[in-house]
Amino acid sequence: MSDRPTFDLLAEDPSGARRGRLHLLRGTVETPAFMPVGTQATVKAVTPEELVGLGAEIILSNTYHLYLRPGHELIRELGGLHRFMHWDRPILTDSGGFQVFSLAGLRTIDEGGVTFQSHLDGSRHRLTPEGVVAIQEALGSDVMMVLDECPAHPSPRDYLERSLALTNRWALRSLAARSRPDLALFAILQGGAELDLRRRAAQELGAHPFDGFAVGGLSVGEGQEVMLETLSATTPHMPREKPRYLMGVGTPLDIVEAVGLGVDLFDCVLPTRTARNGMLFTSQGPVAIKHARFGRDPRPLDEACDCYTCRNFSRAYLRHLYKSREILASRLNTLHNLHFYLGLMRRIRTAVESGTYAGFLRDFRAAAASWGEGGHRMD
Amino acid sequence: MSDRPTFDLLAEDPSGARRGRLHLLRGTVETPAFMPVGTQATVKAVTPEELVGLGAEIILSNTYHLYLRPGHELIRELGGLHRFMHWDRPILTDSGGFQVFSLAGLRTIDEGGVTFQSHLDGSRHRLTPEGVVAIQEALGSDVMMVLDECPAHPSPRDYLERSLALTNRWALRSLAARSRPDLALFAILQGGAELDLRRRAAQELGAHPFDGFAVGGLSVGEGQEVMLETLSATTPHMPREKPRYLMGVGTPLDIVEAVGLGVDLFDCVLPTRTARNGMLFTSQGPVAIKHARFGRDPRPLDEACDCYTCRNFSRAYLRHLYKSREILASRLNTLHNLHFYLGLMRRIRTAVESGTYAGFLRDFRAAAASWGEGGHRMD
């Protein structure tokens, strides 16, 4: 607990990887950290107690979704998002920018904000930078994100340039609108794949007293190579003493690479969504549990794993549950995949602490290459 | 644990209710007992550890479904059903008769058995009384059920009479086919709503050394009055020293009434299925959590309940999860409803032990009447 959010940079590995500690209103987060995604005030298929058991120190929820349903005023009345969902550790809320700008054709943007139609019922709504901060303060988010415009990839240079300028103006309005200094506010750096725009975003926003900085607008179809190139042109210009968050990323290899470029925080639906689709991360690479070869296999999913699923159930049973569309399939698979991701973050932190991250990264790349492109081929 | 299944009749209440203890290969079951239904080798939405925490001492699984998928030979290879699903307490398996006879148009019956098409892929299969015992022995069921014909309601008298004779011949063939005396085998009494046929079933089958007797073919649309009338014409003719199982029943009131008629065991999908549909049993009657009046309600679902759901979440949150179609809705609702059912059984056992069941039944009827017909009106 602390009155104001702070970040301790504990160690920097020669590779560029960082080991840190983020102090937020509801608790401390050891970084590099992965935030399981709980879009609708629940990390799909798991309880808060299970998340604690898995070692999650912070989760992500979504302003856009909670604003529409059940509504931030309702959540405020009920004591805030933590109490509503029975999770007492930190929560970061995405601003809704990404979701609103995904509603192509259903939204119009102007200097003041964005007007859009709900994906739920078509009702019209308007979000402004100030309004989005107010919503997140109503929710009681430990980390609030500014409203930004997230351009599609690819977008023309002149569009990206104008969009970035707007996003940066919105970020400063958000900072001015904040009324609760105990809740962190992170800016979001945009600029598409234009490296000079990314640098400009980092420099312009980095001059202001945000509590952290996110790299947005990546992992939107540009491919891993462009993503890492963009990231490596951005992080050197970001404030060293503030946490860095790469939004919506990614595969295990994406995360390992991005840590090497100095990123501290990650979120992604990948481990939870793929779990529900029967795609499981293992020490031997990712697998699709539906495959017939698992049908009579009495072994645990990952013989090197000590999660609840691997301690108690066979591949044959997991395949049976998945084929039978049982809810327990989603539960057991989600527990396993989150255990994999959160365990990976622990291994990453240990490697950074011991100054051996370059070797860790090299070994991980080699292993991922043996699994296939992107480290999540589902063979 | 015991080498052979046994049943201790501990107490009989003046009302007719019985308090007993059923000793099975994998453990002891205090009766009257409710068996949560785990059709496909999982009680939907909950883990085995959660079932233990709820106080479940026995669950039901389904021969028909497991025979088709993943197959009983596969389960045998993997060490039996208990190991497959990570549940080490007793399991009763329904024989599949009810499921096969629900496949109207997809099955033909003869003296030897029944031929049917799979509801999964249309493949042709044949089940015989002997084969069904062999399947359940492969599964390692603590309580096996005989293959029976379960006639639709209503059926003509002459059909019911011929069907009953066949079911009884099959029951004796099942008894002869059993090779594992450590696994209990229960007969199933049929006869539709013909009271003399029910009596005949009880008397004919009661003369043979089954480990227990089930009343089948009820709760198939005949209504509660006919069900209880049929039951009250049957149980007095069933062996006093053997456990009595009313298959597929029912609402809380159905169970409370049937205990008063001398029934010891129950199973029903009602608490788990209605949970997934947002219908929740409470001390104040059943409720549909989707209703708008719960939208801003900070109270626990049932203020008199100490289940995990009621200890940690509000009505507003449960409604939000349900409206958002979140998996956690099914989980929390299932935990609550099973807690309600298993708690009801504990209260029933206490009332029978103390010889006060008549009063308990009277009070429960009055409460249920105030909730509406059948005790499960979802207002």
Coordinates of C-alpha atoms in Angstrom, one line a residue, chain A residues 10-152:
Chain A
L10 CA 15.5 -2.9 -8.8
A11 CA 17.9 -4.1 -11.5
E12 CA 18.7 -3.7 -15.1
D13 CA 20.2 -6.6 -16.9
P14 CA 22.9 -6.0 -19.5
S15 CA 20.4 -7.1 -22.2
G16 CA 18.1 -4.2 -21.4
A17 CA 15.6 -6.3 -19.3
R18 CA 14.4 -4.6 -16.1
R19 CA 13.4 -6.0 -12.7
G20 CA 11.1 -3.7 -10.8
R21 CA 8.5 -3.3 -8.2
L22 CA 5.3 -1.3 -8.7
H23 CA 3.6 0.0 -5.6
L24 CA -0.1 0.6 -6.1
L25 CA -3.0 1.5 -3.9
R26 CA -4.0 -2.1 -3.4
G27 CA -0.7 -3.8 -3.3
T28 CA 2.7 -4.4 -4.9
V29 CA 3.4 -5.9 -8.3
E30 CA 6.8 -7.6 -9.0
T31 CA 7.8 -6.8 -12.6
P32 CA 8.1 -7.9 -15.3
A33 CA 4.5 -8.9 -14.7
F34 CA 1.6 -10.4 -16.7
M35 CA -1.9 -9.3 -16.0
P36 CA -4.6 -11.9 -16.7
V37 CA -7.6 -10.3 -18.5
G38 CA -10.9 -9.9 -16.7
T39 CA -12.8 -7.9 -19.3
Q40 CA -16.2 -8.1 -17.6
A41 CA -15.1 -8.0 -14.0
T42 CA -14.2 -11.7 -14.0
V43 CA -11.2 -13.5 -15.4
K44 CA -13.1 -16.0 -17.5
A45 CA -13.6 -19.4 -15.8
V46 CA -11.6 -18.7 -12.6
T47 CA -12.3 -17.3 -9.2
P48 CA -10.3 -14.6 -7.4
E49 CA -9.0 -17.1 -5.0
E50 CA -7.7 -19.2 -7.8
L51 CA -5.9 -16.2 -9.3
V52 CA -4.2 -15.6 -6.0
G53 CA -3.2 -19.2 -5.9
L54 CA -1.7 -18.9 -9.3
G55 CA 0.3 -15.9 -8.1
A56 CA -1.5 -13.2 -10.1
E57 CA -0.6 -9.8 -8.4
I58 CA -2.6 -7.6 -10.8
I59 CA -5.4 -8.2 -13.3
L60 CA -6.8 -6.1 -16.1
S61 CA -10.4 -5.1 -16.6
N62 CA -12.1 -3.0 -19.2
T63 CA -13.6 0.5 -18.9
Y64 CA -15.6 0.2 -22.1
H65 CA -17.3 -3.0 -21.1
L66 CA -18.0 -2.1 -17.5
Y67 CA -19.2 1.4 -18.5
L68 CA -21.8 -0.3 -20.8
R69 CA -22.6 -3.2 -18.4
P70 CA -23.3 -3.1 -15.5
G71 CA -22.3 0.6 -15.5
H72 CA -19.6 2.4 -13.5
E73 CA -22.1 4.3 -11.3
L74 CA -23.6 1.0 -10.2
I75 CA -20.1 -0.4 -9.4
R76 CA -19.3 2.8 -7.5
E77 CA -22.5 2.4 -5.5
L78 CA -21.6 -1.1 -4.7
G79 CA -18.2 -0.1 -3.3
G80 CA -16.0 -0.1 -6.4
L81 CA -14.8 -2.7 -8.8
H82 CA -12.6 -4.6 -6.2
R83 CA -15.5 -5.2 -3.9
F84 CA -17.9 -5.9 -6.8
M85 CA -15.7 -8.7 -8.1
H86 CA -14.2 -9.8 -4.8
W87 CA -10.6 -9.1 -5.8
D88 CA -8.5 -7.1 -3.4
R89 CA -5.3 -6.9 -5.3
P90 CA -4.5 -4.2 -7.9
I91 CA -6.6 -3.8 -11.1
L92 CA -5.5 -1.9 -14.2
T93 CA -8.4 -0.8 -16.4
D94 CA -7.9 -0.3 -20.1
S95 CA -9.5 3.0 -21.2
G96 CA -11.8 1.7 -23.8
G97 CA -10.0 3.4 -26.6
F98 CA -9.0 0.1 -28.3
Q99 CA -12.6 -1.3 -28.0
V100 CA -14.2 1.9 -29.3
F101 CA -11.9 2.2 -32.2
S102 CA -12.5 -1.4 -33.1
L103 CA -16.2 -0.4 -33.7
A104 CA -15.5 0.7 -37.3
G105 CA -18.6 2.4 -38.7
L106 CA -20.2 2.6 -35.3
R107 CA -18.1 5.6 -34.0
T108 CA -17.1 9.1 -34.9
I109 CA -14.2 11.0 -33.5
D110 CA -13.7 14.7 -32.9
E111 CA -11.4 16.9 -30.9
G112 CA -13.6 16.5 -27.8
G113 CA -13.9 12.7 -27.7
V114 CA -15.6 9.8 -29.5
T115 CA -19.2 9.0 -30.0
F116 CA -20.2 5.4 -30.6
Q117 CA -22.9 2.9 -30.6
S118 CA -22.9 0.1 -28.0
H119 CA -22.1 -3.4 -29.3
L120 CA -24.7 -4.7 -26.9
D121 CA -27.9 -2.7 -27.8
G122 CA -26.9 -0.1 -30.4
S123 CA -27.5 2.7 -27.8
R124 CA -25.4 5.9 -28.4
H125 CA -22.7 7.0 -26.0
R126 CA -19.9 9.5 -25.8
L127 CA -16.5 9.1 -24.2
T128 CA -14.1 12.0 -23.6
P129 CA -10.7 11.9 -22.0
E130 CA -12.1 13.5 -18.9
G131 CA -15.1 11.2 -18.8
V132 CA -12.9 8.1 -19.1
V133 CA -10.8 9.2 -16.1
A134 CA -14.0 9.8 -14.1
I135 CA -15.3 6.4 -15.0
Q136 CA -12.0 4.7 -13.9
E137 CA -12.0 6.7 -10.6
A138 CA -15.6 5.5 -10.1
L139 CA -14.4 2.0 -10.6
G140 CA -11.5 2.6 -8.3
S141 CA -8.8 1.2 -10.7
D142 CA -5.3 1.1 -9.3
V143 CA -4.0 1.9 -12.7
M144 CA -6.1 4.0 -15.1
M145 CA -5.3 4.3 -18.8
V146 CA -5.9 7.5 -20.8
L147 CA -8.3 7.5 -23.7
D148 CA -6.4 7.2 -26.9
E149 CA -7.0 6.6 -30.6
C150 CA -5.7 3.3 -31.7
P151 CA -5.3 3.4 -35.5
A152 CA -5.6 0.3 -37.6

